[in-house]
Short mmCIF file of C-alpha atoms and ligand atoms in Angstrom, two decimals:
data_model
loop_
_atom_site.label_atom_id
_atom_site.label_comp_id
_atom_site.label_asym_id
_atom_site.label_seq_id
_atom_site.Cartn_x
_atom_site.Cartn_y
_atom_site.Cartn_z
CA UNK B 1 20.44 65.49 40.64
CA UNK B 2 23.17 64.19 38.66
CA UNK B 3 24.17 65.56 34.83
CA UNK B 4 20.95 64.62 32.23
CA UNK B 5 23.69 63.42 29.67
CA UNK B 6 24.49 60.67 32.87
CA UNK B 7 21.30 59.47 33.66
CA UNK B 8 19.80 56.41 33.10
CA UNK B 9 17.15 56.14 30.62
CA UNK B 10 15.24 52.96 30.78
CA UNK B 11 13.20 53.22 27.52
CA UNK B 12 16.13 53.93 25.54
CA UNK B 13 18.12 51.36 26.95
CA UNK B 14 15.37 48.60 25.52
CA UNK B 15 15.43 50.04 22.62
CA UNK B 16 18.83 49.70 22.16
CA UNK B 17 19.41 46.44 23.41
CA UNK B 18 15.81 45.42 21.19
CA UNK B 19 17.69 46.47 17.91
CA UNK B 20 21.01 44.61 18.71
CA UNK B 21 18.79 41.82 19.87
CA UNK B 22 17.22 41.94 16.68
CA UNK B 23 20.21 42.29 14.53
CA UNK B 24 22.04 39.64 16.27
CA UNK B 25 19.19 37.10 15.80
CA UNK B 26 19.03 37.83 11.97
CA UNK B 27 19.90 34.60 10.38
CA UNK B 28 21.39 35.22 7.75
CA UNK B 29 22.65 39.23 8.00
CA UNK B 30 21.19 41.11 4.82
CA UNK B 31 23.89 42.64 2.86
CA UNK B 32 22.25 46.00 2.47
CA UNK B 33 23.41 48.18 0.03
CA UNK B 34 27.09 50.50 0.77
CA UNK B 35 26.84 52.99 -1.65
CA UNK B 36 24.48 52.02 -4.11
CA UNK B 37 21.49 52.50 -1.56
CA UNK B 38 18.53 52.80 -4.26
CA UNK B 39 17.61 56.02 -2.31
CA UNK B 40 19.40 58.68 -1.99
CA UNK B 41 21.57 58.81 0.94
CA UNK B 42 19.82 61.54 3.33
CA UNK B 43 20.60 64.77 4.29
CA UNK B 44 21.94 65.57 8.17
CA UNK B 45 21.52 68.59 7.80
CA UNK B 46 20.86 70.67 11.07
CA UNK B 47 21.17 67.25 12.94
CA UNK B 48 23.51 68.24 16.17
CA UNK B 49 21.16 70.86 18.06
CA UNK B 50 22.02 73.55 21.17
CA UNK B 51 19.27 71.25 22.47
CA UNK B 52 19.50 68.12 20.78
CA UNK B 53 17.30 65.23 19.60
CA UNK B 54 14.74 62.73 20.72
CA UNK B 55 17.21 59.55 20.97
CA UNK B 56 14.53 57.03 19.77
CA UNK B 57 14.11 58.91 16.46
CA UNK B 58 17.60 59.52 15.82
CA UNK B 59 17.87 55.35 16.03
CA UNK B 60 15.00 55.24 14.01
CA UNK B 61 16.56 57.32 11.63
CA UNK B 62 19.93 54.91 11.42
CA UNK B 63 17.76 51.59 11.24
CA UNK B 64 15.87 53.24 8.61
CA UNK B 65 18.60 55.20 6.33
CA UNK B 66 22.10 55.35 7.49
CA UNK B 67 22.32 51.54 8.51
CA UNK B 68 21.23 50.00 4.71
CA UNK B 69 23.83 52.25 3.55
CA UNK B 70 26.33 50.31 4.55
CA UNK B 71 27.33 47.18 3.27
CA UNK B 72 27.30 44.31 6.12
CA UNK B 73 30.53 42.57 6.11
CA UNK B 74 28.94 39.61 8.40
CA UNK B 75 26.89 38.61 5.86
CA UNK B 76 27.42 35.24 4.53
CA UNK B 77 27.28 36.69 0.81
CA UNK B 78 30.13 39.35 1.38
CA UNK B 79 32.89 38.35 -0.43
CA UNK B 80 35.06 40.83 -1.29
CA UNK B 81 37.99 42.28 0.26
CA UNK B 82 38.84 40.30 3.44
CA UNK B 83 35.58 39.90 4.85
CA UNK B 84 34.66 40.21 8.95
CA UNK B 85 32.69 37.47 10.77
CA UNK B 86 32.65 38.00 13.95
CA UNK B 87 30.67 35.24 16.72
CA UNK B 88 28.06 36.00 18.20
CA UNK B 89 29.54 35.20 21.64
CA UNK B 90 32.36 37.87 20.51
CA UNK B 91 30.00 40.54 19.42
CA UNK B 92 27.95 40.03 22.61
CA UNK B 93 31.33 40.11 24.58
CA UNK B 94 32.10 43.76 22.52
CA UNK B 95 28.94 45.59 23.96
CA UNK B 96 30.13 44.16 27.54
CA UNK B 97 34.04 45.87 26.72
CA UNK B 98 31.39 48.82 25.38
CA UNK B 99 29.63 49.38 28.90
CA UNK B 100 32.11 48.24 31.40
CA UNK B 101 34.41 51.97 31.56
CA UNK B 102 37.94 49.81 30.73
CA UNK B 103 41.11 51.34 29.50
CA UNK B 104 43.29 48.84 28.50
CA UNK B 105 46.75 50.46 29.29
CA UNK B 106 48.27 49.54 31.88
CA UNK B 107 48.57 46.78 34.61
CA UNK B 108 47.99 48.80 37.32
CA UNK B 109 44.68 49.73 36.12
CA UNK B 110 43.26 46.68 34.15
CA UNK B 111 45.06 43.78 35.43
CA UNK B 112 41.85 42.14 34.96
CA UNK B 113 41.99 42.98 31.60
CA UNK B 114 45.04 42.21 30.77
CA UNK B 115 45.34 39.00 32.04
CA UNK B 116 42.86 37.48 29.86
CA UNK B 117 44.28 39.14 26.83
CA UNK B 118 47.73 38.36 27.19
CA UNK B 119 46.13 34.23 27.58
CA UNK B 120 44.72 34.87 23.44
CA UNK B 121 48.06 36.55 22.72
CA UNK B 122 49.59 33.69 24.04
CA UNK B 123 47.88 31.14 22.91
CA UNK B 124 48.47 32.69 19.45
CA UNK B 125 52.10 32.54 20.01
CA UNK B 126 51.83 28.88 21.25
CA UNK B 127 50.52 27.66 18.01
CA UNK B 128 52.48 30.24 16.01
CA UNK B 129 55.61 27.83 17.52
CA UNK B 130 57.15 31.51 18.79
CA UNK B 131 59.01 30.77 22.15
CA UNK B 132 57.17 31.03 25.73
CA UNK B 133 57.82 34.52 26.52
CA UNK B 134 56.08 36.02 23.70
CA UNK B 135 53.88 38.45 23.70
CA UNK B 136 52.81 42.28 22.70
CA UNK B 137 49.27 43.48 22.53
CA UNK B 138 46.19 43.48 20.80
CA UNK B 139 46.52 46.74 18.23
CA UNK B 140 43.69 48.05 15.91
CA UNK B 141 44.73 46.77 12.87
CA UNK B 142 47.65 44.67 10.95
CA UNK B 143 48.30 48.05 9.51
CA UNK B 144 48.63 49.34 12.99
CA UNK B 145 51.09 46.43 14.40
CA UNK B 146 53.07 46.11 10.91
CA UNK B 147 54.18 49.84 12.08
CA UNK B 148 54.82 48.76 15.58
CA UNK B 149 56.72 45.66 15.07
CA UNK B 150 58.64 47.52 11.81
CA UNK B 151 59.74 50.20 14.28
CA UNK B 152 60.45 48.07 16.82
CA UNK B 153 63.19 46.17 14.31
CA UNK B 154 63.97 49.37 12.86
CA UNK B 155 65.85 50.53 16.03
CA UNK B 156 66.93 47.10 16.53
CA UNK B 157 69.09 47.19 13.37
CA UNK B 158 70.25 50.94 14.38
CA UNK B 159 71.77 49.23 17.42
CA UNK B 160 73.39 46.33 15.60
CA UNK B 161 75.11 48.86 13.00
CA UNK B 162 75.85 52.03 14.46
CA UNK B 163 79.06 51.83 12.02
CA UNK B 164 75.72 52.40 9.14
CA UNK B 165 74.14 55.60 8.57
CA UNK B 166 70.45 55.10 9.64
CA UNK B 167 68.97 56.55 6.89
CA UNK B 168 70.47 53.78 4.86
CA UNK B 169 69.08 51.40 6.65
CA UNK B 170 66.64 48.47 4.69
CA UNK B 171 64.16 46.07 4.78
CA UNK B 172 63.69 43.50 2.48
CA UNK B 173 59.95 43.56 1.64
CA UNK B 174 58.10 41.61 -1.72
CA UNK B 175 56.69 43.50 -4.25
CA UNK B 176 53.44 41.87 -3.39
CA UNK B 177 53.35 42.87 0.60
CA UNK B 178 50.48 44.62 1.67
CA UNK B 179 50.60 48.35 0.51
CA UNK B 180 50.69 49.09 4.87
CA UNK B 181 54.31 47.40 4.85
CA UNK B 182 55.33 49.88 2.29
CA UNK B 183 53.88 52.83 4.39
CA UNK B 184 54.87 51.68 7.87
CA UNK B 185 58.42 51.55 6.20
CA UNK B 186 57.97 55.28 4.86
CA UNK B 187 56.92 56.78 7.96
CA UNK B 188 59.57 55.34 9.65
CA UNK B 189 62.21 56.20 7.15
CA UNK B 190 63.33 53.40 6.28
CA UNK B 191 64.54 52.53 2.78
CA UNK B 192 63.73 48.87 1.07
CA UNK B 193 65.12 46.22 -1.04
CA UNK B 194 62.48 45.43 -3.07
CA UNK B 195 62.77 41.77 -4.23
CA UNK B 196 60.75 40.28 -7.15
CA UNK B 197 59.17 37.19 -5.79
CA UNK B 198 58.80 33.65 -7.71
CA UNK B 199 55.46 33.74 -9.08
CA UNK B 200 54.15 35.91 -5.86
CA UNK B 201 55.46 33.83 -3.62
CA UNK B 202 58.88 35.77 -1.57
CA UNK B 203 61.16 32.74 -1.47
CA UNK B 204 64.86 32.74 0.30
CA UNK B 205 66.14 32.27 -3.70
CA UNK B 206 64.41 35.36 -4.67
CA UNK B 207 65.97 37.38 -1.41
CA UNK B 208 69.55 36.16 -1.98
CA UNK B 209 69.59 36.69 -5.60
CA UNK B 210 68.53 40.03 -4.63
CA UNK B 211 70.80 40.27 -2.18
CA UNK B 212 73.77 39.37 -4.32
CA UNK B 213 72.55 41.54 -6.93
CA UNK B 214 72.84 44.48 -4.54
CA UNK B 215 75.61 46.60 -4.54
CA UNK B 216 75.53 47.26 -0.71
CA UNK B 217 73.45 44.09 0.99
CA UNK B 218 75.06 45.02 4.40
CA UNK B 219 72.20 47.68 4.91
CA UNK B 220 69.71 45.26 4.83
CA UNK B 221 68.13 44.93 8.46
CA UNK B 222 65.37 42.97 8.16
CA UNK B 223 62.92 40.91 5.95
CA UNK B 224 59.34 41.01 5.72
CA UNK B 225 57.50 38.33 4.60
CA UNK B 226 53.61 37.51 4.28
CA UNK B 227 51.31 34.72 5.79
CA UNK B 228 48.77 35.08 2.85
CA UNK B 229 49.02 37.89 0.63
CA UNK B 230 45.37 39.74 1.01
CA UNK B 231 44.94 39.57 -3.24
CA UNK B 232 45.46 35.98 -3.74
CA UNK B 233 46.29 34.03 -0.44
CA UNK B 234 49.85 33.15 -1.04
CA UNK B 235 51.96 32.04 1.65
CA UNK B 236 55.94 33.14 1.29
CA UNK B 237 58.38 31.02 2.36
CA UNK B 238 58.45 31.06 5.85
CA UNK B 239 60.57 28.61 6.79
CA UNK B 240 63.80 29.58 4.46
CA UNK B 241 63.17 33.11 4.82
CA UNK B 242 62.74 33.16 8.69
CA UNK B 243 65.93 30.90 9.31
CA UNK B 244 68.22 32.89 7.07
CA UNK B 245 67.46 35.79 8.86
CA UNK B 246 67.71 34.46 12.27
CA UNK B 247 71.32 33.14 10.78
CA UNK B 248 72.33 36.69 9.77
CA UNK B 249 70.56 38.94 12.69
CA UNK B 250 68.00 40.36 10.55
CA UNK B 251 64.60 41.36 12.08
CA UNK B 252 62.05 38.70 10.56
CA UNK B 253 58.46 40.37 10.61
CA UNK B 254 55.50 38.24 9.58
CA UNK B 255 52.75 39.72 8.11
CA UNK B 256 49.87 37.06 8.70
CA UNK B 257 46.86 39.91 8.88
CA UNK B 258 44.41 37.67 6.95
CA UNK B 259 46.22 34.35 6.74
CA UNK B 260 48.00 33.99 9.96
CA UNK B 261 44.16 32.91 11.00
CA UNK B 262 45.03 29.25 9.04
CA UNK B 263 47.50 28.37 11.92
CA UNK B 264 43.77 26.90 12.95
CA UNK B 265 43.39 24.93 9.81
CA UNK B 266 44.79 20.65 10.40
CA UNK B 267 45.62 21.05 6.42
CA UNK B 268 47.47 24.15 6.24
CA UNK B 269 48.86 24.89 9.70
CA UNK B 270 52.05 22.98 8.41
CA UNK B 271 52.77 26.21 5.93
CA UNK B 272 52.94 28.33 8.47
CA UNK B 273 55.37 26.83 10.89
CA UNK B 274 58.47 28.93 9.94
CA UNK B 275 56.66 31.48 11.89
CA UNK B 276 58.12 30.57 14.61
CA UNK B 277 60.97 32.45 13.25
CA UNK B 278 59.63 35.90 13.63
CA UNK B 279 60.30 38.45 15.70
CA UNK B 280 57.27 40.35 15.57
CA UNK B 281 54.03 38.42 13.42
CA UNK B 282 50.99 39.92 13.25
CA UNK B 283 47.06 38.46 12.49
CA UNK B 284 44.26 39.71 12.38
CA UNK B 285 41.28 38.39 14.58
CA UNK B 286 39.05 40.92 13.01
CA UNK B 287 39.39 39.29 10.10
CA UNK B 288 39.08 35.05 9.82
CA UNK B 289 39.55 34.39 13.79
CA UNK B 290 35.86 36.10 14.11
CA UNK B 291 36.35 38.50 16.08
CA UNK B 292 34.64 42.19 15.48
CA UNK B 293 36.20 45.07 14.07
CA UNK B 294 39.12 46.73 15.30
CA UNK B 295 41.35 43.88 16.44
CA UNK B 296 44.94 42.78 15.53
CA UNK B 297 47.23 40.61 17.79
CA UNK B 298 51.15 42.08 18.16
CA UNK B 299 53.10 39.62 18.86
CA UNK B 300 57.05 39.92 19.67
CA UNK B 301 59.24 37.17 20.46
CA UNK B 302 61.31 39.26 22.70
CA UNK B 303 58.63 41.76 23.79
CA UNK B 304 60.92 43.51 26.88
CA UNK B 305 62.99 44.81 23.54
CA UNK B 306 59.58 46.37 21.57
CA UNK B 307 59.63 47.76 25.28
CA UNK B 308 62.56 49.60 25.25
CA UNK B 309 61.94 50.78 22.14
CA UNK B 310 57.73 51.75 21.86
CA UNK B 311 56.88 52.30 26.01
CA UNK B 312 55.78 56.03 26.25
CA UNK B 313 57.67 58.13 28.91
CA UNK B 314 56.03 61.06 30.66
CA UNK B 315 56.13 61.83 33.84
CA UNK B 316 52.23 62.04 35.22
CA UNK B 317 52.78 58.01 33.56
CA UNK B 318 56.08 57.41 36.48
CA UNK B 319 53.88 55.61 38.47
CA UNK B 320 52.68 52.82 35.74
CA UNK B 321 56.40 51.71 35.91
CA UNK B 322 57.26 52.11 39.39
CA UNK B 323 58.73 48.81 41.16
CA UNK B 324 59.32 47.47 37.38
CA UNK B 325 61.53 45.56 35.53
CA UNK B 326 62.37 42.41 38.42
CA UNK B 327 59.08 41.38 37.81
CA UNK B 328 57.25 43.26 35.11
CA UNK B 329 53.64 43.64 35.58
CA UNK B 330 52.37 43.81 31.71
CA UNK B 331 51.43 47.34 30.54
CA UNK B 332 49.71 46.79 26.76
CA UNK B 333 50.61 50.28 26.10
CA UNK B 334 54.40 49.30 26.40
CA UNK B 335 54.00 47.47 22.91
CA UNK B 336 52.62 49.38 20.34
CA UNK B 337 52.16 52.71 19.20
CA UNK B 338 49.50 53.98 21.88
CA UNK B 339 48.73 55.02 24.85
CA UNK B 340 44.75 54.68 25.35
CA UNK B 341 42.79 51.40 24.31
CA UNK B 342 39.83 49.82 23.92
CA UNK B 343 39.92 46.49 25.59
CA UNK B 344 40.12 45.31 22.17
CA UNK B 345 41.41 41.57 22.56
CA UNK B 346 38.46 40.80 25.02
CA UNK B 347 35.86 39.93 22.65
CA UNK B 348 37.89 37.70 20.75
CA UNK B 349 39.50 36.43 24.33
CA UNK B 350 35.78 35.54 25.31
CA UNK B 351 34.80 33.93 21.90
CA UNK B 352 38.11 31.53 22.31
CA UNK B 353 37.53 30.58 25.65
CA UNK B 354 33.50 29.90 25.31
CA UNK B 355 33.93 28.20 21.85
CA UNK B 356 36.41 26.34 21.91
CA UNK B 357 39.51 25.73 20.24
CA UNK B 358 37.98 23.30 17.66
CA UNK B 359 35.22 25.42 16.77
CA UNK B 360 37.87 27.39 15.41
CA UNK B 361 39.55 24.69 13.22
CA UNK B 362 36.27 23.90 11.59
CA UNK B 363 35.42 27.35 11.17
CA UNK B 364 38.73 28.06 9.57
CA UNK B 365 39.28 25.31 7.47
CA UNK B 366 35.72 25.59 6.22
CA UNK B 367 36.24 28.68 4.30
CA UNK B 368 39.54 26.69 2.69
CA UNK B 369 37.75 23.75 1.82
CA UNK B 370 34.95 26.02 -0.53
CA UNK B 371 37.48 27.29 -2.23
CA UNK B 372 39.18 24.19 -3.17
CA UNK B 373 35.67 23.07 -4.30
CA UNK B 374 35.12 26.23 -6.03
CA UNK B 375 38.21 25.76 -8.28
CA UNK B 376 36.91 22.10 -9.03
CA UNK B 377 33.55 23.69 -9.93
CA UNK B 378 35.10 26.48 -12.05
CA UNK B 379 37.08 23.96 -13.56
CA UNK B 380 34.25 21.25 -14.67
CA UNK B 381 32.98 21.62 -18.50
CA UNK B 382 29.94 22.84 -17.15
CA UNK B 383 31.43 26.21 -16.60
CA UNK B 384 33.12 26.88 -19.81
CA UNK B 385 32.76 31.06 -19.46
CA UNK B 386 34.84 30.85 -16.95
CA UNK B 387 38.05 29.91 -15.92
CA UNK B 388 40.94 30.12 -12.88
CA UNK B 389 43.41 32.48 -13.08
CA UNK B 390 45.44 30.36 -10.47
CA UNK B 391 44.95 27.85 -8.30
CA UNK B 392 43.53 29.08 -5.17
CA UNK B 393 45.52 29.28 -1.91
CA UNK B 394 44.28 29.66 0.99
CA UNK B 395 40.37 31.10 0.98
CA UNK B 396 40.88 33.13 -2.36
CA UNK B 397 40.23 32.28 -5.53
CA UNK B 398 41.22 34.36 -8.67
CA UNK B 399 39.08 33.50 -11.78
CA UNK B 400 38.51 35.14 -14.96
CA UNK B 401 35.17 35.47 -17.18
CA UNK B 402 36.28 34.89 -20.62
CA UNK B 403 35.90 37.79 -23.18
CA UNK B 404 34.80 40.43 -20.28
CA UNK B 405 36.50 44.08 -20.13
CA UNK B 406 36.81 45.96 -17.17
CA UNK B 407 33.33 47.97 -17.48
CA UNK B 408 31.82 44.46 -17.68
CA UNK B 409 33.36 43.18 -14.46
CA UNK B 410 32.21 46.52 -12.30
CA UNK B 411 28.62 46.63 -14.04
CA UNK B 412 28.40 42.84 -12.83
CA UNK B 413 29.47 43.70 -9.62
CA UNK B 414 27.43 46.53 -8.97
CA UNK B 415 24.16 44.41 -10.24
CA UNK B 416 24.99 41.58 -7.74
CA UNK B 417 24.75 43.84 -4.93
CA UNK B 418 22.10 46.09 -6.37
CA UNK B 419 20.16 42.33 -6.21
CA UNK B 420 21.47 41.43 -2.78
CA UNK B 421 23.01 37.94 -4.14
CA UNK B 422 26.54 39.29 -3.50
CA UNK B 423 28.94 41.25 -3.07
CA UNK B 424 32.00 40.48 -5.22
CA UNK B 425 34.54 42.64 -6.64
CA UNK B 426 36.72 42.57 -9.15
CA UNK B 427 40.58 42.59 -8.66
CA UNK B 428 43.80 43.07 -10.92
CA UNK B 429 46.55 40.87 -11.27
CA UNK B 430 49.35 40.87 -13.52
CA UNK B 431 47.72 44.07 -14.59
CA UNK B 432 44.41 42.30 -15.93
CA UNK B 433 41.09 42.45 -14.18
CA UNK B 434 39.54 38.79 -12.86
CA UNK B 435 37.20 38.18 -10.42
CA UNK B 436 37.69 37.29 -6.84
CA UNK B 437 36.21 35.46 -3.93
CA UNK B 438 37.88 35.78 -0.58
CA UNK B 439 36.18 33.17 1.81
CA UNK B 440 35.25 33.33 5.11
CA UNK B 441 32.20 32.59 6.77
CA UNK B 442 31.14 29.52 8.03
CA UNK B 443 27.55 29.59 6.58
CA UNK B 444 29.18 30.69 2.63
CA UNK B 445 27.82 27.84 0.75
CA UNK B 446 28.66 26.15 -2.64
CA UNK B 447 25.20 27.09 -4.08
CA UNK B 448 25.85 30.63 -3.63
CA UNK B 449 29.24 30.40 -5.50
CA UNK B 450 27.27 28.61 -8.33
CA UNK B 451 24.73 31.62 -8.45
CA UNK B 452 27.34 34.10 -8.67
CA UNK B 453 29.14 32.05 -11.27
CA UNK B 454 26.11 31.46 -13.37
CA UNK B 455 25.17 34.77 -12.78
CA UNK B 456 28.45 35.76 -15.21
CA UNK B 457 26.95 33.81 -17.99
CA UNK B 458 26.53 35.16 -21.62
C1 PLP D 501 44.30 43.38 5.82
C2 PLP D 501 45.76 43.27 5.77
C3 PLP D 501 46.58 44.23 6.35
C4 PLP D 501 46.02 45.47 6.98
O1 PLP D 501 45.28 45.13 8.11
P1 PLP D 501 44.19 46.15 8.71
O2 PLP D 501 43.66 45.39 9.86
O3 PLP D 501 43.18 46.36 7.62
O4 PLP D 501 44.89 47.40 9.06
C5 PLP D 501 47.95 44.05 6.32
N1 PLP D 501 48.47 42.96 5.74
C6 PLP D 501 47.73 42.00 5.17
C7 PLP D 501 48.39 40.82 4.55
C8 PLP D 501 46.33 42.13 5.17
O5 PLP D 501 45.58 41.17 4.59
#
């Protein structure tokens, strides 16, 4: 007789696999409620037992209780943040990764694994236009690989300047990078040039006017720019930014969490091309390449380097780099800050692969083309209490209800989800608060942007 906590049990296992049957088959996902539950959320009080508790009540309990709590970020009407739409092949795929006992470290003890990641990193590097080579691993968030790639040029500089002090060392970084550029750079010490960017968008101008501005640019290491800034979708200038610092041996990292997934889109692919540029770029398939939460792809164009710098040394680990370096066998651990993984990159590896490149496209650019039509819409007569607060880019779109204070924008909010229409939320920019769509699934469609609108009516 084995362990009870290792034994098989049949009923459960239906039950199980009958609930993600069922929630996989709902068409659309509800958006349940978050926070604003209309019950109070319930107690667990005296939950976790000496002896514990029946299994098929405790899931009865989460269906019932826990699960509405929680606002679905599949659903078709969630469209806040940067939503998460993941396929159903990859979320399938996911509770394969869950039951098949992989750690995705090392070569030696996933080469399986590893394999078919490293083909979705590198196919991601292929149509980012970074060099064959390429390559890093699948991390568990952009805020994640923005720390490993950061660190990773970090040390680079060091090397290139010993003649610097290192704690002088800089980035350049816009004002309007993510707020997980700004902390990678604090954790790692390292000091930034903040540059004002031309109307959000970080442009070469606004780095060498900052630059010449600065009374000692020679500490400047490296430049980060963004592929889609999470608030409002703009792209920087990847092109002038990328080859200027290729031209002056500066580390060029990419941010592309949320909009490094457009690479897929045949209208807007072209923006992104000066990624190939970068020396470590980062997206996001957990967010608009549809794959389930937590997945980011690393990607370095001279990985052996983030090597050098991020591979973990101990010596119970010897034998995961024994016979190395002639012919490297890939160890995913070697490229970010980790050791242990989830097979992360699998489900999104087995989406790819089953779907279909185009799939992708269509996918992708469908979430650009609403919001193109939703600016038209906002901007027809018809929809005079409203108006755009710039024109969109990418699959956001800023807008502003005419006359409406802050309390007015939450209250709305809140009522849209308390009614399960949608779940919007309000944003600030240039210090005011206006609304915000951020696009992304497929099935979003334009009468559900008119309901929301109209909903903001007088
Ligand atoms: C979402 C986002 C991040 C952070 O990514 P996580 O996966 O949430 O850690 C970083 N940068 C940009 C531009 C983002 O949109």
């Amino acid at each position: 007789m084995g362990h009870p906590m290792f034994e098989y049990d049949a009923a459960l296992t239906d039950e199980i696999f009958d609930y993600c049957r069922e929630r996989l088959s709902l068409d659309p996902v509800p958006l349940d409620y978050g926070s604003l539950t209309p019950e109070p959320l319930p107690t667990l009080e005296g939950f976790i037992t000496a002896d514990g508790r029946d299994a098929a009540s405790v899931l009865h309990f989460f269906k019932e209780h826990l699960a509405l709590a929680v606002v679905s970020i599949d659903a078709p009407n969630f469209l806040a943040f940067i939503p998460n739409a993941p396929t159903k092949n990859s979320l399938l795929f996911d509770m394969v990764v869950a039951c098949s006992g992989l750690n995705g470290t090392s070569w030696l003890e996933s080469a399986g694994v590893v394999v078919a990641e490293n083909q979705a990193l590198s196919f991601l590097a292929h149509l980012a236009g970074m060099p064959d080579g390429s390559g890093g691993a699948f991390v568990s968030g952009g805020s994640s690989g923005n720390l490993s790639g950061l660190t990773v040029g970090r040390d680079v500089g060091r090397a290139r300047h010993p003649e610097i002090a290192p704690h002088t060392l800089r980035f350049a970084i816009s004002s309007d990078a993510h707020s997980s550029i700004g902390k990678a750079l604090h954790v790692l010490g390292v000091e930034t040039l903040l540059v004002e960017p031309d109307d959000h968008r970080f442009t070469l101008a606004t780095l060498q006017s900052a630059l010449a501005s600065d009374p000692h640019p020679e500490t400047v290491i490296g430049v980060v720019a963004t592929a889609g800034t999470t608030n409002a979708g703009i792209i920087d200038d990847l092109e002038g930014l990328g080859s200027y610092a290729r031209a002056h041996d500066l580390w060029f990292h990419v941010d592309g969490a949320y909009g490094g997934a457009s690479l897929f889109s045949p209208t807007h692919h072209q923006y992104l091309s000066g990624i190939r540029h970068a020396d470590s770029f980062v997206v996001d398939p957990h967010k608009w390449l549809f794959a389930p939460l937590d997945c980011a792809a690393l990607i370095y164009r001279a990985p052996m380097v983030a090597r050098t710098v991020l591979a973990q040394q101990a010596s119970y680990l010897d034998i995961l780099h024994a016979g190395e370096d002639e012919d490297y066998e890939w160890n995913p651990s070697d490229f970010a800050i980790h050791l242990s993984r989830r097979a992360r990159g699998l489900p999104f590896w087995f989406s790819l692969v089953t779907n279909g490149t185009r799939a992708y496209e269509t996918a992708v650019q469908s979430a650009i083309d609403l919001a193109a039509r939703t600016e038209a819409l906002i901007n027809t007569e018809e929809m005079d209490h409203v108006e755009m607060v710039r024109p969109s880019s990418l699959s956001v779109v800023l807008f502003r209800r005419l006359g409406w204070t802050d309390e007015q924008y939450t209250r709305w909010s809140h009522q849209l989800l308390r009614d399960q229409i949608a779940f919007v939320t309000p944003t600030k920019w240039e210090g005011e608060t206006v609304a915000r769509f951020a696009f992304l699934h497929p099935d979003t469609d334009d009468e559900l942007v008119r309901r929301v609108l109209d909903s903001m009516r007088p």
